[in-house]
Amino acid sequence: MRTITPFLILMLCLATACAPTTSSANADGDSTATAAVDTATVTVDTVAIADLPPVPTDTADPGKVATPSKPSPATDLKYRLKVSFTSMGAGIDFKVKAKYDAFIIDFGKRNNATLQHETATWGREGEVDYCFNLGQLNPRQQGAFVQESKALLKDNEMVDVAENVVCQYLKKKK
């Protein structure tokens, strides 16, 4: 009897919730005319839900609750050059990274500038991004640095070079 009682209560609730309601529709089936006569006009000063843009999601899984993306001052900035040292399961190519580090210092000496960049580590095997703003160089020097970086790193599958992109792994600045 104890296991049947909650079931009966649930069934009774469902039956009353699904029962048809009587509406005050006029002869042609339009209930809005009757509702307009019986109720006061309500003014709504909010945007309709259908007019809102879709909320960006962090996941492609439709069963998972999505959270809206919040812009971050550190990650919204586009950098002139991003060099990503990636891994294919055995760590990054540390020899190429050391060679590129030496190139950065050498290029700065040749152009009487100290090249500043932000470093973003993002993997478990030493993956790292070098994000260059290059604001301390003139446009000709910036172009030369980008070209020389691409030429130095072009034959390595574990290094990606991209221009005018966001460095998504940078931590938010405090």
Tab-separated table of C-alpha atoms in Angstrom:
chain	number	residue	atom	x	y	z
A	1	MET	CA	0.000	0.000	0.000
A	2	ARG	CA	2.874	2.400	0.785
A	3	THR	CA	4.392	2.027	-2.691
A	4	ILE	CA	1.060	2.454	-4.448
A	5	THR	CA	0.013	5.673	-2.630
A	6	PRO	CA	2.705	7.971	-4.138
A	7	PHE	CA	1.975	6.456	-7.535
A	8	LEU	CA	-1.756	7.164	-7.197
A	9	ILE	CA	-1.083	10.741	-6.082
A	10	LEU	CA	1.195	11.266	-9.067
A	11	MET	CA	-1.407	9.858	-11.450
A	12	LEU	CA	-4.120	12.086	-9.934
A	13	CYS	CA	-1.903	15.183	-10.372
A	14	LEU	CA	-1.128	14.284	-13.964
A	15	ALA	CA	-4.794	13.657	-14.746
A	16	THR	CA	-5.854	17.055	-13.415
A	17	ALA	CA	-2.981	18.844	-15.145
A	18	CYS	CA	-3.868	17.315	-18.507
A	19	ALA	CA	-7.617	17.898	-18.237
A	20	PRO	CA	-9.034	20.133	-20.983
A	21	THR	CA	-9.897	23.672	-19.978
A	22	THR	CA	-12.853	25.644	-21.105
A	23	SER	CA	-12.069	28.753	-23.082
A	24	SER	CA	-14.268	31.671	-23.896
A	25	ALA	CA	-13.727	31.561	-27.651
A	26	ASN	CA	-16.231	33.237	-29.895
A	27	ALA	CA	-18.019	31.473	-32.722
A	28	ASP	CA	-15.104	31.559	-35.189
A	29	GLY	CA	-12.634	30.083	-32.642
A	30	ASP	CA	-10.727	33.307	-31.945
A	31	SER	CA	-10.164	33.692	-28.229
A	32	THR	CA	-8.022	36.837	-28.584
A	33	ALA	CA	-11.040	39.029	-29.286
A	34	THR	CA	-12.714	37.865	-26.086
A	35	ALA	CA	-9.501	38.250	-24.102
A	36	ALA	CA	-9.049	41.778	-25.395
A	37	VAL	CA	-12.488	42.742	-24.178
A	38	ASP	CA	-12.157	41.051	-20.786
A	39	THR	CA	-8.625	42.161	-19.791
A	40	ALA	CA	-6.741	45.417	-19.474
A	41	THR	CA	-3.923	46.296	-21.850
A	42	VAL	CA	-0.500	45.322	-20.511
A	43	THR	CA	2.595	47.201	-21.699
A	44	VAL	CA	5.839	45.256	-21.702
A	45	ASP	CA	9.096	47.192	-21.994
A	46	THR	CA	11.460	44.249	-22.348
A	47	VAL	CA	12.921	42.663	-25.440
A	48	ALA	CA	11.201	39.571	-26.725
A	49	ILE	CA	13.161	36.370	-26.282
A	50	ALA	CA	13.017	35.644	-30.002
A	51	ASP	CA	14.849	38.937	-30.687
A	52	LEU	CA	17.871	38.042	-28.560
A	53	PRO	CA	20.986	36.650	-30.275
A	54	PRO	CA	21.959	33.077	-29.418
A	55	VAL	CA	24.186	32.659	-26.394
A	56	PRO	CA	27.672	31.405	-27.321
A	57	THR	CA	28.476	28.063	-25.800
A	58	ASP	CA	31.655	26.536	-24.518
A	59	THR	CA	30.650	23.061	-25.591
A	60	ALA	CA	29.145	21.263	-28.551
A	61	ASP	CA	27.358	18.751	-26.301
A	62	PRO	CA	23.637	19.645	-26.415
A	63	GLY	CA	22.949	17.811	-23.144
A	64	LYS	CA	25.417	19.926	-21.221
A	65	VAL	CA	24.381	23.310	-19.844
A	66	ALA	CA	26.187	26.028	-21.775
A	67	THR	CA	27.727	29.046	-20.144
A	68	PRO	CA	28.079	32.308	-22.014
A	69	SER	CA	31.578	33.353	-22.988
A	70	LYS	CA	32.843	36.423	-21.195
A	71	PRO	CA	35.396	38.599	-22.955
A	72	SER	CA	38.701	38.888	-21.185
A	73	PRO	CA	40.919	41.949	-21.584
A	74	ALA	CA	44.012	39.730	-21.802
A	75	THR	CA	42.621	37.485	-24.525
A	76	ASP	CA	40.712	39.969	-26.705
A	77	LEU	CA	43.871	41.664	-27.922
A	78	LYS	CA	45.137	40.589	-31.337
A	79	TYR	CA	48.875	40.120	-31.493
A	80	ARG	CA	50.973	40.877	-34.556
A	81	LEU	CA	52.591	37.424	-34.402
A	82	LYS	CA	51.969	34.226	-32.478
A	83	VAL	CA	54.437	31.352	-32.539
A	84	SER	CA	53.083	28.110	-31.048
A	85	PHE	CA	55.388	25.269	-30.106
A	86	THR	CA	53.137	22.201	-30.159
A	87	SER	CA	53.582	18.560	-29.239
A	88	MET	CA	52.618	15.280	-30.859
A	89	GLY	CA	52.806	13.163	-27.735
A	90	ALA	CA	56.529	13.428	-26.979
A	91	GLY	CA	57.021	17.058	-25.993
A	92	ILE	CA	57.884	20.092	-28.062
A	93	ASP	CA	60.997	20.418	-30.209
A	94	PHE	CA	63.220	22.058	-27.581
A	95	LYS	CA	66.106	22.472	-30.026
A	96	VAL	CA	63.955	24.583	-32.358
A	97	LYS	CA	62.626	26.572	-29.397
A	98	ALA	CA	66.185	27.313	-28.216
A	99	LYS	CA	67.126	28.298	-31.774
A	100	TYR	CA	64.129	30.646	-31.948
A	101	ASP	CA	64.963	32.155	-28.543
A	102	ALA	CA	68.462	32.924	-29.858
A	103	PHE	CA	66.931	34.415	-33.031
A	104	ILE	CA	64.756	36.781	-30.953
A	105	ILE	CA	67.813	38.105	-29.110
A	106	ASP	CA	69.852	38.361	-32.333
A	107	PHE	CA	67.065	40.216	-34.192
A	108	GLY	CA	66.773	42.680	-31.310
A	109	LYS	CA	70.518	43.369	-31.379
A	110	ARG	CA	70.528	43.853	-35.164
A	111	ASN	CA	67.668	46.350	-34.913
A	112	ASN	CA	68.669	48.101	-31.662
A	113	ALA	CA	65.471	46.982	-29.929
A	114	THR	CA	64.478	44.632	-27.157
A	115	LEU	CA	61.765	42.340	-28.493
A	116	GLN	CA	59.119	41.894	-25.852
A	117	HIS	CA	56.684	39.015	-25.975
A	118	GLU	CA	54.245	37.295	-23.688
A	119	THR	CA	54.556	33.594	-23.045
A	120	ALA	CA	51.518	31.382	-22.585
A	121	THR	CA	52.076	27.786	-21.488
A	122	TRP	CA	49.092	25.589	-22.222
A	123	GLY	CA	49.999	21.914	-22.332
A	124	ARG	CA	51.435	19.084	-20.305
A	125	GLU	CA	54.364	18.466	-22.613
A	126	GLY	CA	55.865	21.946	-22.713
A	127	GLU	CA	53.482	23.472	-25.272
A	128	VAL	CA	53.927	27.215	-25.304
A	129	ASP	CA	52.836	30.245	-27.322
A	130	TYR	CA	54.995	33.303	-27.891
A	131	CYS	CA	52.721	36.298	-28.455
A	132	PHE	CA	54.405	39.334	-30.014
A	133	ASN	CA	52.808	42.790	-30.101
A	134	LEU	CA	55.893	44.256	-31.874
A	135	GLY	CA	54.904	47.808	-30.886
A	136	GLN	CA	58.551	48.628	-30.159
A	137	LEU	CA	59.444	48.082	-33.860
A	138	ASN	CA	58.588	50.244	-36.870
A	139	PRO	CA	56.418	48.678	-39.615
A	140	ARG	CA	59.424	47.725	-41.770
A	141	GLN	CA	61.110	45.988	-38.824
A	142	GLN	CA	57.854	44.247	-37.906
A	143	GLY	CA	57.570	42.856	-41.434
A	144	ALA	CA	61.187	41.715	-41.381
A	145	PHE	CA	60.709	39.978	-38.010
A	146	VAL	CA	57.587	38.163	-39.233
A	147	GLN	CA	59.278	37.058	-42.483
A	148	GLU	CA	62.438	35.866	-40.738
A	149	SER	CA	60.391	34.009	-38.099
A	150	LYS	CA	58.389	32.230	-40.794
A	151	ALA	CA	61.537	31.349	-42.746
A	152	LEU	CA	63.256	29.976	-39.644
A	153	LEU	CA	60.274	27.852	-38.542
A	154	LYS	CA	58.695	26.868	-41.886
A	155	ASP	CA	59.999	23.283	-42.075
A	156	ASN	CA	58.949	22.257	-38.558
A	157	GLU	CA	55.564	20.517	-38.238
A	158	MET	CA	55.484	21.116	-34.493
A	159	VAL	CA	55.590	24.922	-34.752
A	160	ASP	CA	52.654	27.041	-35.918
A	161	VAL	CA	53.097	30.682	-36.913
A	162	ALA	CA	50.068	32.983	-37.191
A	163	GLU	CA	49.688	36.715	-37.749
A	164	ASN	CA	47.146	39.121	-36.239
A	165	VAL	CA	45.500	36.572	-33.955
A	166	VAL	CA	44.306	36.327	-30.374
A	167	CYS	CA	46.496	34.460	-27.898
A	168	GLN	CA	43.769	32.484	-26.164
A	169	TYR	CA	45.979	30.848	-23.529
A	170	LEU	CA	47.263	34.062	-21.959
A	171	LYS	CA	46.211	34.482	-18.345
A	172	LYS	CA	44.102	37.503	-17.449
A	173	LYS	CA	46.273	40.391	-16.310
A	174	LYS	CA	45.670	41.701	-12.814
